[in-house]
Amino acid sequence: MALIVQKYGGTSVGTTERIKVVAERVKKARANGDDVVVVLSAMSGQTTKLLGLAKEVGGTHRGREMDVLLSSGEQVSIALLAMALEDIGCKAKSFLGYQVPITTNSSFGAARIESIDTSAIDAVLKEGLVAVVAGFQGVDSDGNITTLGRGGSDTTAVAIASALKADLCEIYTDVEGIFTTDPGVCEDARKLTKISYEEMLEMSSLGAKVLQTRSVEFANKYNVTLMVRSSFTDTDGTLVTKEDSDMESVVVAGITYNKDEAKISVLRVPDKPGIAVKLFKPLTEADINVDMIVQNISHDAHTDMTFTVTKADFDRAMEIVRSSAKELEASKVIGNSDIAKVSIVGAGMRSHAGIASKMFEVLSENDINIQMISTSEIKVSCVIDEARTEEAVRALHAAFELGTQEAKEEVL
Ligand code: ADP
Ligand code: ASP
Ligand code: MG
């Protein structure tokens, strides 16, 4: 008998019909003799709809009330699944975050899980019931409801699997696993059998939203093996696990993109100590994360600084930078939110030269202008015009021979 955590994302519970299908799948696992804890997202579109409602009444910032609102989506889906399970003779009990409890810090909208008390779930499993837990939410030490950031149900599932020492954590979604790139953008994307935590971490943080970045960090830290698979088919998915010798020994594992970026340039700032802190400290104080930063070589003791933030933070960041511009003695602040970041990721890049230049060449052959570049040991990212994103992803995917087409040719 095994203990399995199954997480179902928004599309997997998007309608009551889909919830019934999930109930059957859970029942099947129970019939195998396994204990099952289910973690659910809200029905698809629900969280975004709630954000829209907040905007209509002037609520745009992360905060206590936003989390009270956003957490309500998961309350609906867990209750519906528990009912659907009871209806087919599978006893179940639902839990909101505070009922588990899943304790987090107080960073509303981006809370981090600090501890999970497993006694209530253990007791329910002992009675032979299925525990159905709301993803994406927790409670802070003052009893406030918190949420973990978009896609946060993945993190709830991994954290619960780790706390319960589950044998497996299955992430059910609307694609059959982790692909070499987003299968929604590139038809030729190929499903991977296995991927290392390290590569997955990089893919997620560079935009592959199939797993929330934090969930991969957690899985890596606590050694939780993940199986990402479809709730629409019975096909095997992708294992996310420790790097091992039979993992595909490729240089580039995948291509990712992130359209949720915007660029701000501060022109002709005096090139002297203290400029970076004057520019970035007010942004940090406003809880705005800065991603890529480029500082140009200085001419006549002046330099330009360019950096990226999320699109959601763009307007606020522009306001803050404009108000610091005077103190910075900058001549101009320019913003552009029509940008995207495309990246190539692969652990094999560590030992291979020339990968970055091949990426630049592919983009240039397609007449796609590179606005910013950033590299690490296992990735290269370029900021480009947002409208060219899909084209860039497909061209890079083909040039690095990642698709099913190439795999087929290799076999022949
Ligand atoms: P869920 O609602 O199940 O959490 P998400 O929408 O958060 O699902 O994530 C699944 C989506 O991630 C897929 O539909 C796919 O478009 C996208 N995606 C992006 N990159 C990848 C990738 N490399 N492999 C698989 N899916 C990806
Ligand atoms: N419902 C939340 C969201 O849409 C959490 C999740 O689906 O993982 O972001
Ligand atoms: Mg998701």
Coordinates of C-alpha atoms and ligand atoms in Angstrom, one line a residue:
M1 CA 0.0 0.0 0.0
A2 CA 1.4 3.4 -1.0
L3 CA 0.6 6.9 -0.1
I4 CA 0.0 9.1 -3.2
V5 CA -0.5 12.8 -3.4
Q6 CA -2.4 13.7 -6.6
K7 CA -2.7 17.4 -7.6
Y8 CA -5.2 18.4 -10.3
G9 CA -4.8 21.8 -12.0
G10 CA -7.5 24.2 -13.1
T11 CA -8.4 22.6 -16.5
S12 CA -8.5 19.2 -14.9
V13 CA -11.4 20.4 -12.6
G14 CA -12.7 23.1 -15.1
T15 CA -16.3 21.7 -15.2
T16 CA -18.4 19.5 -13.1
E17 CA -18.0 16.8 -15.8
R18 CA -14.2 17.0 -15.3
I19 CA -14.6 16.9 -11.5
K20 CA -16.5 13.6 -11.9
V21 CA -13.7 12.2 -14.1
V22 CA -11.2 13.2 -11.4
A23 CA -13.3 11.4 -8.8
E24 CA -13.2 8.2 -10.9
R25 CA -9.4 8.4 -11.1
V26 CA -9.1 8.9 -7.4
K27 CA -11.5 6.0 -6.7
K28 CA -9.3 3.8 -9.0
A29 CA -6.2 4.6 -6.9
R30 CA -8.1 3.8 -3.7
A31 CA -9.3 0.5 -5.3
N32 CA -5.6 -0.3 -5.8
G33 CA -5.3 -0.1 -2.0
D34 CA -3.4 3.2 -2.0
D35 CA -4.0 6.0 0.4
V36 CA -4.8 9.2 -1.5
V37 CA -4.5 12.9 -0.7
V38 CA -5.8 15.1 -3.4
V39 CA -4.7 18.8 -3.8
L40 CA -6.9 20.9 -6.1
S41 CA -6.6 24.2 -8.0
A42 CA -9.7 26.4 -8.5
M43 CA -11.8 25.6 -11.6
S44 CA -10.0 27.0 -14.6
G45 CA -10.3 30.8 -15.2
Q46 CA -11.7 31.3 -11.6
T47 CA -8.6 32.9 -10.0
T48 CA -8.2 35.3 -13.0
K49 CA -11.9 36.1 -12.8
L50 CA -11.6 37.0 -9.1
L51 CA -8.6 39.2 -9.9
G52 CA -10.9 41.0 -12.4
L53 CA -13.5 41.5 -9.8
A54 CA -11.0 43.0 -7.4
K55 CA -9.8 45.4 -10.1
E56 CA -13.4 46.6 -10.6
V57 CA -13.6 47.8 -7.0
G58 CA -10.1 49.3 -7.0
G59 CA -8.2 46.4 -5.5
T60 CA -5.0 45.9 -7.5
H61 CA -2.3 45.3 -4.9
R62 CA -1.4 42.1 -3.1
G63 CA -2.7 42.2 0.4
R64 CA -4.8 40.5 3.1
E65 CA -8.2 41.1 1.4
M66 CA -6.9 40.0 -2.0
D67 CA -5.9 36.7 -0.5
V68 CA -9.3 36.3 1.2
L69 CA -10.8 36.7 -2.2
L70 CA -8.4 34.6 -4.3
S71 CA -8.5 31.7 -1.9
S72 CA -12.2 31.3 -2.5
G73 CA -11.8 29.5 -5.8
E74 CA -10.2 26.5 -4.3
Q75 CA -13.0 26.3 -1.6
V76 CA -15.5 25.6 -4.4
S77 CA -13.5 22.9 -6.2
I78 CA -12.6 20.9 -3.1
A79 CA -16.2 20.8 -1.9
L80 CA -17.4 19.7 -5.3
L81 CA -14.8 16.9 -5.6
A82 CA -15.5 15.7 -2.0
M83 CA -19.3 15.5 -3.0
A84 CA -18.5 13.8 -6.3
L85 CA -16.4 11.2 -4.5
E86 CA -19.1 10.5 -1.9
D87 CA -21.5 10.1 -4.8
I88 CA -19.5 7.2 -6.2
G89 CA -19.1 5.6 -2.8
C90 CA -15.6 6.9 -2.0
K91 CA -15.6 8.6 1.4
A92 CA -13.8 12.0 1.4
K93 CA -13.2 15.0 3.6
S94 CA -12.2 18.5 2.3
F95 CA -9.7 20.8 4.0
L96 CA -9.0 24.5 3.5
G97 CA -5.5 25.6 4.2
Y98 CA -6.2 26.8 7.8
Q99 CA -8.0 23.5 8.6
V100 CA -4.9 21.4 7.9
P101 CA -3.2 23.7 9.0
I102 CA -0.7 24.8 6.3
T103 CA 1.2 27.6 8.1
T104 CA 2.9 30.3 5.9
N105 CA 4.7 33.6 6.5
S106 CA 2.6 36.7 6.0
S107 CA 3.7 37.7 2.6
F108 CA 0.2 38.0 1.0
G109 CA 0.1 36.9 -2.6
A110 CA 3.5 35.3 -2.4
A111 CA 3.5 33.5 0.9
R112 CA 6.0 30.7 1.7
I113 CA 5.0 27.6 3.5
E114 CA 6.7 27.3 6.9
S115 CA 5.2 24.1 8.3
I116 CA 2.4 21.6 7.8
D117 CA 0.7 19.8 10.6
T118 CA -0.2 16.4 9.2
S119 CA -2.2 15.1 12.2
A120 CA -5.7 16.0 10.8
I121 CA -4.9 14.5 7.4
D122 CA -3.3 11.4 9.0
A123 CA -6.4 10.8 11.0
V124 CA -8.7 11.0 8.0
L125 CA -6.5 8.6 6.0
K126 CA -6.5 6.2 9.0
E127 CA -10.3 6.2 8.8
G128 CA -10.0 5.1 5.2
L129 CA -11.1 8.5 3.7
V130 CA -9.6 10.5 0.9
A131 CA -8.3 13.9 2.1
V132 CA -9.1 16.7 -0.4
V133 CA -6.9 19.7 0.3
A134 CA -7.2 23.2 -1.2
G135 CA -4.1 24.2 -3.1
F136 CA -2.6 27.7 -3.2
Q137 CA -3.5 28.8 0.3
G138 CA -2.4 28.7 3.9
V139 CA -2.7 30.6 7.1
D140 CA -0.2 32.9 8.8
S141 CA 0.6 32.9 12.6
D142 CA -2.0 35.6 13.1
G143 CA -4.8 33.5 11.5
N144 CA -4.9 35.5 8.2
I145 CA -5.5 33.6 5.0
T146 CA -2.6 33.7 2.6
T147 CA -2.0 32.6 -1.0
L148 CA 1.2 31.3 -2.5
G149 CA 1.3 33.1 -5.9
R150 CA -0.1 32.0 -9.3
G151 CA 0.3 28.3 -9.9
G152 CA 0.8 27.8 -6.2
S153 CA -1.2 24.5 -5.9
D154 CA 1.8 22.7 -7.3
T155 CA 3.8 23.9 -4.3
T156 CA 1.0 22.9 -1.9
A157 CA 1.1 19.4 -3.4
V158 CA 4.8 19.0 -3.1
A159 CA 4.9 20.4 0.4
I160 CA 2.2 18.0 1.5
A161 CA 3.9 15.0 -0.2
S162 CA 7.1 15.9 1.6
A163 CA 5.4 16.4 5.0
L164 CA 3.5 13.1 4.7
K165 CA 6.5 11.3 3.3
A166 CA 4.3 10.2 0.4
D167 CA 5.6 7.6 -2.0
L168 CA 4.8 9.7 -5.1
C169 CA 3.5 13.1 -6.0
E170 CA 1.5 13.2 -9.2
I171 CA 0.8 16.5 -10.9
Y172 CA -2.2 16.1 -13.2
T173 CA -2.5 18.8 -15.9
D174 CA -3.8 19.4 -19.4
V175 CA -0.6 18.2 -21.2
E176 CA 1.0 14.7 -21.1
G177 CA 4.2 15.8 -19.2
I178 CA 7.1 18.1 -19.5
F179 CA 7.9 18.9 -23.2
T180 CA 11.0 20.3 -24.9
T181 CA 9.0 23.5 -25.2
D182 CA 5.4 24.6 -24.6
P183 CA 3.4 22.1 -26.8
G184 CA 0.8 24.9 -27.1
V185 CA 3.3 27.0 -29.1
C186 CA 5.3 24.3 -31.0
E187 CA 3.5 21.3 -32.5
D188 CA 6.8 19.5 -32.8
A189 CA 7.5 19.6 -29.0
R190 CA 8.7 16.3 -27.6
K191 CA 7.7 14.8 -24.3
L192 CA 10.6 14.0 -22.0
T193 CA 10.6 10.8 -20.0
K194 CA 12.7 12.3 -17.2
I195 CA 14.1 15.7 -16.3
S196 CA 16.4 16.7 -13.4
Y197 CA 15.3 19.1 -10.7
E198 CA 18.0 21.5 -11.8
E199 CA 16.9 21.7 -15.4
M200 CA 13.2 21.9 -14.4
L201 CA 13.9 24.6 -11.9
E202 CA 15.5 26.7 -14.7
M203 CA 12.7 25.9 -17.2
S204 CA 10.0 26.9 -14.6
S205 CA 11.7 30.1 -13.5
L206 CA 12.2 31.1 -17.2
G207 CA 8.5 30.7 -17.9
A208 CA 7.4 27.1 -18.3
K209 CA 4.4 27.4 -16.1
V210 CA 3.7 23.7 -16.1
L211 CA 5.2 23.6 -12.6
Q212 CA 5.4 26.6 -10.2
T213 CA 9.1 27.4 -9.6
R214 CA 8.7 27.1 -5.9
S215 CA 7.3 23.6 -6.2
V216 CA 10.5 22.4 -8.0
E217 CA 12.7 24.1 -5.4
F218 CA 10.7 22.3 -2.7
A219 CA 10.8 18.9 -4.5
N220 CA 14.6 19.3 -5.0
K221 CA 15.2 20.3 -1.4
Y222 CA 13.1 17.5 0.2
N223 CA 13.7 14.9 -2.5
V224 CA 10.1 14.5 -3.6
T225 CA 9.8 12.6 -6.9
L226 CA 7.2 14.2 -9.2
M227 CA 5.3 12.6 -12.0
V228 CA 3.8 15.3 -14.3
R229 CA 1.0 13.7 -16.4
S230 CA -2.4 14.4 -18.1
S231 CA -5.7 14.0 -16.4
F232 CA -7.2 13.5 -19.8
T233 CA -5.3 10.4 -20.9
D234 CA -3.7 7.4 -19.2
T235 CA -0.3 7.9 -20.9
D236 CA 2.9 7.9 -18.7
G237 CA 4.1 11.4 -17.9
T238 CA 7.5 12.9 -17.1
L239 CA 9.4 12.1 -14.0
V240 CA 11.1 15.1 -12.3
T241 CA 13.9 13.7 -10.2
K242 CA 17.6 13.7 -9.3
E243 CA 20.0 13.9 -12.2
D244 CA 21.0 10.3 -13.2
S245 CA 23.2 8.6 -15.8
D246 CA 20.3 7.5 -18.0
M247 CA 18.9 11.0 -18.4
E248 CA 19.1 12.2 -21.9
S249 CA 22.6 13.5 -22.4
V250 CA 21.6 16.5 -24.4
V251 CA 23.2 19.9 -24.4
V252 CA 20.0 21.9 -24.6
A253 CA 17.0 20.3 -22.8
G254 CA 14.3 22.8 -23.7
I255 CA 13.2 26.3 -24.9
T256 CA 11.1 28.5 -22.7
Y257 CA 9.6 31.9 -23.0
N258 CA 8.1 34.5 -20.6
K259 CA 5.8 37.2 -21.9
D260 CA 5.3 38.6 -18.4
E261 CA 8.2 41.0 -18.6
A262 CA 8.6 44.7 -19.2
K263 CA 11.7 46.8 -19.7
I264 CA 12.7 50.1 -18.2
S265 CA 15.7 52.1 -19.3
V266 CA 17.2 55.0 -17.4
L267 CA 19.3 57.1 -19.7
R268 CA 22.5 59.2 -19.1
V269 CA 22.9 58.6 -15.4
P270 CA 26.2 59.9 -13.9
D271 CA 28.6 56.9 -13.6
K272 CA 29.5 57.2 -9.9
P273 CA 29.1 55.1 -6.8
G274 CA 25.7 54.8 -5.3
I275 CA 23.6 55.0 -8.4
A276 CA 22.4 51.4 -8.4
V277 CA 21.3 51.6 -4.8
K278 CA 19.4 54.8 -5.5
L279 CA 17.7 53.2 -8.5
F280 CA 16.8 49.8 -7.1
K281 CA 16.3 50.4 -3.4
P282 CA 12.9 52.2 -3.8
L283 CA 11.8 49.3 -6.1
T284 CA 12.7 46.7 -3.5
E285 CA 10.9 48.7 -0.8
A286 CA 7.8 48.7 -3.0
D287 CA 8.1 44.9 -3.2
I288 CA 8.9 45.0 -6.9
N289 CA 11.2 42.3 -8.1
V290 CA 13.8 43.2 -10.7
D291 CA 14.9 40.4 -13.1
M292 CA 17.6 41.2 -15.7
I293 CA 19.9 44.2 -15.3
V294 CA 22.2 45.6 -17.9
Q295 CA 24.5 48.6 -17.4
N296 CA 26.2 50.1 -20.5
I297 CA 29.8 51.1 -20.7
S298 CA 30.1 54.7 -19.7
H299 CA 30.7 57.6 -22.1
D300 CA 31.8 61.0 -20.8
A301 CA 31.2 59.7 -17.2
H302 CA 27.5 58.9 -18.0
T303 CA 25.9 55.5 -18.4
D304 CA 22.5 53.9 -19.3
M305 CA 20.8 51.3 -17.0
T306 CA 18.2 48.9 -18.3
F307 CA 16.3 46.3 -16.3
T308 CA 13.1 44.2 -16.4
V309 CA 10.2 43.8 -14.1
T310 CA 6.9 41.8 -14.4
K311 CA 4.2 43.4 -16.5
A312 CA 2.0 43.6 -13.4
D313 CA 4.6 45.8 -11.7
F314 CA 5.4 47.9 -14.8
D315 CA 3.3 51.0 -14.1
R316 CA 4.2 51.2 -10.5
A317 CA 7.9 50.7 -11.3
M318 CA 7.8 53.4 -14.0
E319 CA 6.2 55.8 -11.4
I320 CA 8.9 55.0 -8.8
V321 CA 11.8 55.3 -11.3
R322 CA 10.4 58.6 -12.7
S323 CA 10.3 60.0 -9.2
S324 CA 13.9 58.9 -8.5
A325 CA 15.1 60.2 -11.9
K326 CA 15.7 63.7 -10.6
E327 CA 17.9 62.5 -7.7
L328 CA 19.7 60.2 -10.1
E329 CA 20.3 63.1 -12.4
A330 CA 19.1 60.9 -15.3
S331 CA 18.2 62.6 -18.6
K332 CA 15.3 60.3 -19.5
V333 CA 13.3 57.2 -18.4
I334 CA 11.9 55.0 -21.2
G335 CA 9.5 52.0 -20.7
N336 CA 8.5 49.2 -23.0
S337 CA 6.0 46.5 -22.0
D338 CA 5.9 44.8 -25.4
I339 CA 8.8 42.5 -24.7
A340 CA 9.3 38.8 -24.0
K341 CA 12.2 36.7 -22.8
V342 CA 13.1 33.5 -24.7
S343 CA 15.6 31.1 -23.2
I344 CA 17.5 27.9 -23.9
V345 CA 18.1 25.6 -21.0
G346 CA 20.3 22.6 -20.5
A347 CA 22.8 21.2 -18.0
G348 CA 25.0 20.0 -20.8
M349 CA 25.8 23.7 -21.7
R350 CA 28.3 23.7 -18.9
S351 CA 30.7 21.6 -20.9
H352 CA 29.8 22.9 -24.4
A353 CA 31.0 26.1 -26.0
G354 CA 29.2 27.9 -28.7
I355 CA 25.6 27.4 -27.6
A356 CA 24.9 31.1 -26.9
S357 CA 26.4 32.1 -30.3
K358 CA 24.2 29.6 -32.0
M359 CA 21.2 31.1 -30.3
F360 CA 22.1 34.6 -31.4
E361 CA 22.7 33.3 -34.9
V362 CA 19.3 31.7 -35.1
L363 CA 17.6 34.9 -33.9
S364 CA 19.6 37.0 -36.4
E365 CA 18.7 34.6 -39.3
N366 CA 15.1 35.2 -38.4
D367 CA 15.6 38.9 -38.3
I368 CA 14.7 39.0 -34.6
N369 CA 16.5 41.8 -32.7
I370 CA 18.0 41.0 -29.3
Q371 CA 17.4 43.8 -26.8
M372 CA 19.1 42.2 -23.7
I373 CA 21.1 39.1 -23.0
S374 CA 21.7 37.2 -19.8
T375 CA 23.5 33.9 -19.2
S376 CA 24.2 31.4 -16.5
E377 CA 26.0 28.0 -16.4
I378 CA 22.9 26.3 -17.8
K379 CA 20.9 28.9 -19.7
V380 CA 21.0 31.7 -22.1
S381 CA 18.1 34.3 -22.2
C382 CA 17.4 37.0 -24.7
V383 CA 14.8 39.8 -24.5
I384 CA 13.0 40.3 -27.8
D385 CA 9.9 42.0 -29.2
E386 CA 6.9 40.2 -27.7
A387 CA 5.2 39.8 -31.1
R388 CA 8.1 37.6 -32.3
T389 CA 8.0 35.2 -29.3
E390 CA 6.3 32.2 -30.9
E391 CA 8.4 32.5 -34.0
A392 CA 11.6 32.6 -32.0
V393 CA 10.6 29.6 -29.9
R394 CA 9.9 27.5 -33.0
A395 CA 13.1 28.6 -34.7
L396 CA 15.3 27.8 -31.7
H397 CA 13.4 24.5 -31.1
A398 CA 14.2 23.4 -34.7
A399 CA 17.7 24.7 -34.7
F400 CA 18.7 22.8 -31.6
E401 CA 17.0 19.7 -33.0
L402 CA 14.7 19.1 -30.0
G403 CA 11.6 18.0 -31.8
T404 CA 9.8 14.7 -32.5
Q405 CA 10.9 15.0 -36.1
E406 CA 14.6 14.8 -35.2
A407 CA 14.0 12.0 -32.7
K408 CA 12.3 10.0 -35.5
E409 CA 15.2 10.7 -37.9
E410 CA 17.7 9.4 -35.2
V411 CA 15.8 6.1 -34.9
L412 CA 15.8 5.5 -38.7
Ligands
ADP1 P1 -2.6 23.5 -14.5 O1 -3.9 24.3 -14.6 O2 -2.8 22.0 -14.6 O3 -1.8 23.8 -13.3 P2 -0.9 25.1 -16.2 O4 -1.7 25.9 -17.2 O5 -0.5 25.9 -15.0 O6 -1.8 23.8 -15.8 O7 0.3 24.4 -16.9 C1 0.2 23.6 -18.0 C2 0.5 24.4 -19.2 O8 1.9 24.7 -19.2 C3 0.4 23.6 -20.5 O9 -0.9 23.7 -21.0 C4 1.4 24.2 -21.5 O10 0.8 25.1 -22.4 C5 2.3 25.0 -20.5 N1 3.7 24.7 -20.7 C6 4.7 25.7 -20.9 N2 5.9 25.1 -21.1 C7 5.7 23.8 -21.0 C8 6.6 22.6 -21.2 N3 7.9 22.8 -21.4 N4 6.0 21.4 -21.1 C9 4.7 21.3 -20.8 N5 3.8 22.3 -20.7 C10 4.3 23.5 -20.8
ASP2 N1 -5.8 28.8 -8.7 C1 -4.4 29.4 -8.6 C2 -4.0 30.0 -9.9 O1 -4.8 30.0 -10.8 C3 -3.4 28.3 -8.1 C4 -3.2 27.2 -9.1 O2 -4.0 27.0 -10.0 O3 -2.2 26.5 -8.9 O4 -3.0 30.5 -10.0
MG3 MG -0.5 25.4 -12.9

